Coordinates of C-alpha atoms in Angstrom, one line a residue:
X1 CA 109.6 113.4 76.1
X2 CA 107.7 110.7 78.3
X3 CA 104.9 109.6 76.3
X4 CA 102.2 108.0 79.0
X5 CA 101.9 104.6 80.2
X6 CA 100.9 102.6 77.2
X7 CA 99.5 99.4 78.2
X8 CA 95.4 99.1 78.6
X9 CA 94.4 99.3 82.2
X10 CA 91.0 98.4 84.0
X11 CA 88.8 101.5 83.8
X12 CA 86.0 101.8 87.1
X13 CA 83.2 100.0 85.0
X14 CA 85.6 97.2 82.9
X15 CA 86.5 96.6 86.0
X16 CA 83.1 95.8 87.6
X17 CA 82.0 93.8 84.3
X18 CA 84.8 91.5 84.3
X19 CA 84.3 90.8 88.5
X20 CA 80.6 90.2 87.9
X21 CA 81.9 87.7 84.8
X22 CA 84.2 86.2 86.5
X23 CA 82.5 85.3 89.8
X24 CA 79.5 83.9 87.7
X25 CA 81.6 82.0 85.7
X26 CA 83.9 80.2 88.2
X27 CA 82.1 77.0 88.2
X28 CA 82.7 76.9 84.3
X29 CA 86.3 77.6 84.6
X30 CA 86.6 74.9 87.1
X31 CA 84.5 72.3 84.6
X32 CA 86.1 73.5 81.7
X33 CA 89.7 73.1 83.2
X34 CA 89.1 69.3 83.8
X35 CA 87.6 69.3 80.1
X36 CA 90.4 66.8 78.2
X37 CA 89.9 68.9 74.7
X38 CA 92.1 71.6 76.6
X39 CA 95.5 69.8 77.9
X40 CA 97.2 72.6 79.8
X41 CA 99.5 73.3 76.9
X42 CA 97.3 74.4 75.0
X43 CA 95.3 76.7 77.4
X44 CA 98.8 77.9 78.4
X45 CA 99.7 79.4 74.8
X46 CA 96.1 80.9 74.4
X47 CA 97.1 82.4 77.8
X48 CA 100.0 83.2 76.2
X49 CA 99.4 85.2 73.4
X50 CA 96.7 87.1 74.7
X51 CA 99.5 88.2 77.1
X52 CA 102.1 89.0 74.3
X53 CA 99.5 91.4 73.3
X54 CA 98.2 92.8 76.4
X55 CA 101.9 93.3 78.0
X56 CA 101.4 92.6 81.5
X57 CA 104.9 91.6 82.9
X58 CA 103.5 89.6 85.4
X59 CA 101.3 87.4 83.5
X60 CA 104.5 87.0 81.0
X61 CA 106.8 86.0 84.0
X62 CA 103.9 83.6 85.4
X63 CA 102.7 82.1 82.1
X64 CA 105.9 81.4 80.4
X65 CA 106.7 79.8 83.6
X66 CA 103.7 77.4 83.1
X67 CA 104.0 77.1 80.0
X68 CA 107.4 75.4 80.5
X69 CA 106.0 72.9 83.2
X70 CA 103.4 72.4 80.5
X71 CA 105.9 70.4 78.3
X72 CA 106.3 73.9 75.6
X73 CA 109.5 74.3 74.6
X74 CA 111.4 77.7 75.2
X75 CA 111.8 78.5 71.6
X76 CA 108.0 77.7 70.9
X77 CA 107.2 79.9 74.2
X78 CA 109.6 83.0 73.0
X79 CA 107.6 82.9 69.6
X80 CA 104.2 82.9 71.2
X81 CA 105.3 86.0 73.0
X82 CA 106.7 87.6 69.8
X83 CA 102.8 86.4 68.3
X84 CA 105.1 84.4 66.0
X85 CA 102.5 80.9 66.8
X86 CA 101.9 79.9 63.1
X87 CA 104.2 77.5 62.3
X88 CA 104.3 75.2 65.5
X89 CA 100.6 75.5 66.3
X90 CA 98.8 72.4 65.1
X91 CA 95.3 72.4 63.1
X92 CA 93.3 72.5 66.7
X93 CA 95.4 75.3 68.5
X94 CA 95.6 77.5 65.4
X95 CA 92.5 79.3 65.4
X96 CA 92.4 79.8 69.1
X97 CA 95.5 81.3 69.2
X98 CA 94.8 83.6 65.8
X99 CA 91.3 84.4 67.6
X100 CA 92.7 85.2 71.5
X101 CA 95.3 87.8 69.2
X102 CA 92.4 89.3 67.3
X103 CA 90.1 89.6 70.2
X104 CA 93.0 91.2 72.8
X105 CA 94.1 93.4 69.7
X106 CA 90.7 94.5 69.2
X107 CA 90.1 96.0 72.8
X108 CA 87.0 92.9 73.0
X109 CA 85.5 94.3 69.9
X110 CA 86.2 91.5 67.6
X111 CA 85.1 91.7 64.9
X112 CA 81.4 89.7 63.8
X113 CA 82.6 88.1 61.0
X114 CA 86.3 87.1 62.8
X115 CA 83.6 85.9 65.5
X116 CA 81.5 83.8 63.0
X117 CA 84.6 81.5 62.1
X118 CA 85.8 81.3 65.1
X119 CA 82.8 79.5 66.3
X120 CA 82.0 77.6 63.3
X121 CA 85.8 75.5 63.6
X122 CA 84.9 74.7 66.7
X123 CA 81.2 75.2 67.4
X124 CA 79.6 76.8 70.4
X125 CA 80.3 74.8 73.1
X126 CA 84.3 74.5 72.9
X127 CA 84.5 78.2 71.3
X128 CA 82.6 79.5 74.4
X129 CA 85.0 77.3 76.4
X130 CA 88.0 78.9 74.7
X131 CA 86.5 82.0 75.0
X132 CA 86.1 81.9 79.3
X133 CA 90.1 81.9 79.2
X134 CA 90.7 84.1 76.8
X135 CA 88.6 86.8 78.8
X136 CA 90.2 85.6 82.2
X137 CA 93.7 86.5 80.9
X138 CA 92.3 89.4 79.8
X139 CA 91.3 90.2 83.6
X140 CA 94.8 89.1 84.6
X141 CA 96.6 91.1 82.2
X142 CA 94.4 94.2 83.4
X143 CA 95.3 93.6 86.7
X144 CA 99.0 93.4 86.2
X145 CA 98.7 96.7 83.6
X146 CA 96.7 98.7 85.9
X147 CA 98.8 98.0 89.2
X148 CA 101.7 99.4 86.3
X149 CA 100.1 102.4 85.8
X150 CA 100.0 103.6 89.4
X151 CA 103.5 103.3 89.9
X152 CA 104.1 104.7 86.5
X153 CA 102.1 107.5 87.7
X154 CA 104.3 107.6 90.6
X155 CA 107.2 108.1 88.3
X156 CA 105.4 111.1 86.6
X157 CA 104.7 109.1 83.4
X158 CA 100.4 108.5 84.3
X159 CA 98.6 106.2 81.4
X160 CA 96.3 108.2 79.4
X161 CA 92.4 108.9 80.5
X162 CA 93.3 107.3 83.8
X163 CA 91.9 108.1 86.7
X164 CA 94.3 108.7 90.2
X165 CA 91.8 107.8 93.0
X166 CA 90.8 104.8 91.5
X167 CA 94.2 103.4 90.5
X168 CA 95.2 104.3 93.6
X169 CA 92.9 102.2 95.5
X170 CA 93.4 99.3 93.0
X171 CA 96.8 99.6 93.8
X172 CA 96.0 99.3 97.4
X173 CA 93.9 96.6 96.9
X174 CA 96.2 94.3 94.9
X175 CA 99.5 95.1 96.6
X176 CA 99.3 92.3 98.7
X177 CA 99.1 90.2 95.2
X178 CA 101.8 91.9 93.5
X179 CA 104.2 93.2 95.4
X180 CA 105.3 89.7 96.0
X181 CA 104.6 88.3 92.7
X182 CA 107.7 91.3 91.7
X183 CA 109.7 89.9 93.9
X184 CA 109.7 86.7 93.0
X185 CA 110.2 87.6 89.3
X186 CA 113.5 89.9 90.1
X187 CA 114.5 86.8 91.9
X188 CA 113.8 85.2 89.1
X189 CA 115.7 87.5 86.9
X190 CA 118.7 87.2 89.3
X191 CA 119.1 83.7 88.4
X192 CA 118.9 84.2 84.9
X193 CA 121.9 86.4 84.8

């Protein structure tokens, strides 16, 4: 018995809320990559685990991909994806990673108090910082789930509470993204074998 498409998908208004927070935010993204508290390791495993949790098999293929040109080894990259972070994360890259799990577990309803800490280690301006990748992951994992879904749907196995003419459409819309991003990681695949 087919139980649904599992992974969480863009609805028609998380959708709009994370464009609208995205466009405004590009020209922190942009500052905040050239900011030398994050080396691109470390962004990469945030990116990472928020992934691990989320499931989308594109950001996986992409992001362990960086993650190797980022210097992380491919033992400390399969444990990030198994959310297995603890023991190689130093005393900086800790709390991001345990915060970017909590918040992607929680559906972006972390909890206040989970919240509070977070902040207080590393104070408003880096948390917020950590915080802008966390949610554009999040936007990238919803991409990858949601283009999923349709073709799940295709397969007659439709995510829950979704909605056919609007993943239909976002299908549509990101195709020209995706389809060749699957290419590449079959290819990809092909090598590995």
């Amino acid at each position: 018995m087919k139980k649904g498409f599992s992974r969480r998908i863009f609805t028609p208004g998380i959708l709009a809320g994370d464009v609208w927070f995205i466009l405004k935010n590009i020209p922190k993204f942009v500052a905040y990559r050239k900011n030398p508290t994050f080396d691109r390791a470390f962004l990469e495993k945030v990116m990472s685990v928020v992934t691990a949790v989320n499931g989308c098999v594109y950001c996986s293929w992409f992001h362990a991909k960086e993650a190797s040109a980022a210097g992380i080894s491919q033992d400390e990259i399969d444990d990030l994806f198994q959310l297995q972070f603890d023991t190689e994360a130093n005393d900086f890259e800790l709390p991001a990673l345990k915060y970017a799990q909590h918040f992607a577990e929680t559906g972006r309803k972390p909890d206040p108090e989970e919240t509070a800490a977070f902040v207080g280690y590393y104070g408003e301006k880096t948390a917020t910082e950590i915080m802008l990748f966390i949610r554009l992951i999040l936007w990238g994992n919803l991409l990858g789930n949601t283009y999923d879904a349709f073709l799940s749907r295709l397969k007659g196995d439709p995510a829950p509470d979704s909605n056919v003419i609007f993943e239909t459409l976002f299908f549509i819309f990101n195709f020209p993204l995706l389809f060749p991003a699957s290419l590449l990681m079959k290819k990809d695949a092909k090598k590995a074998a």
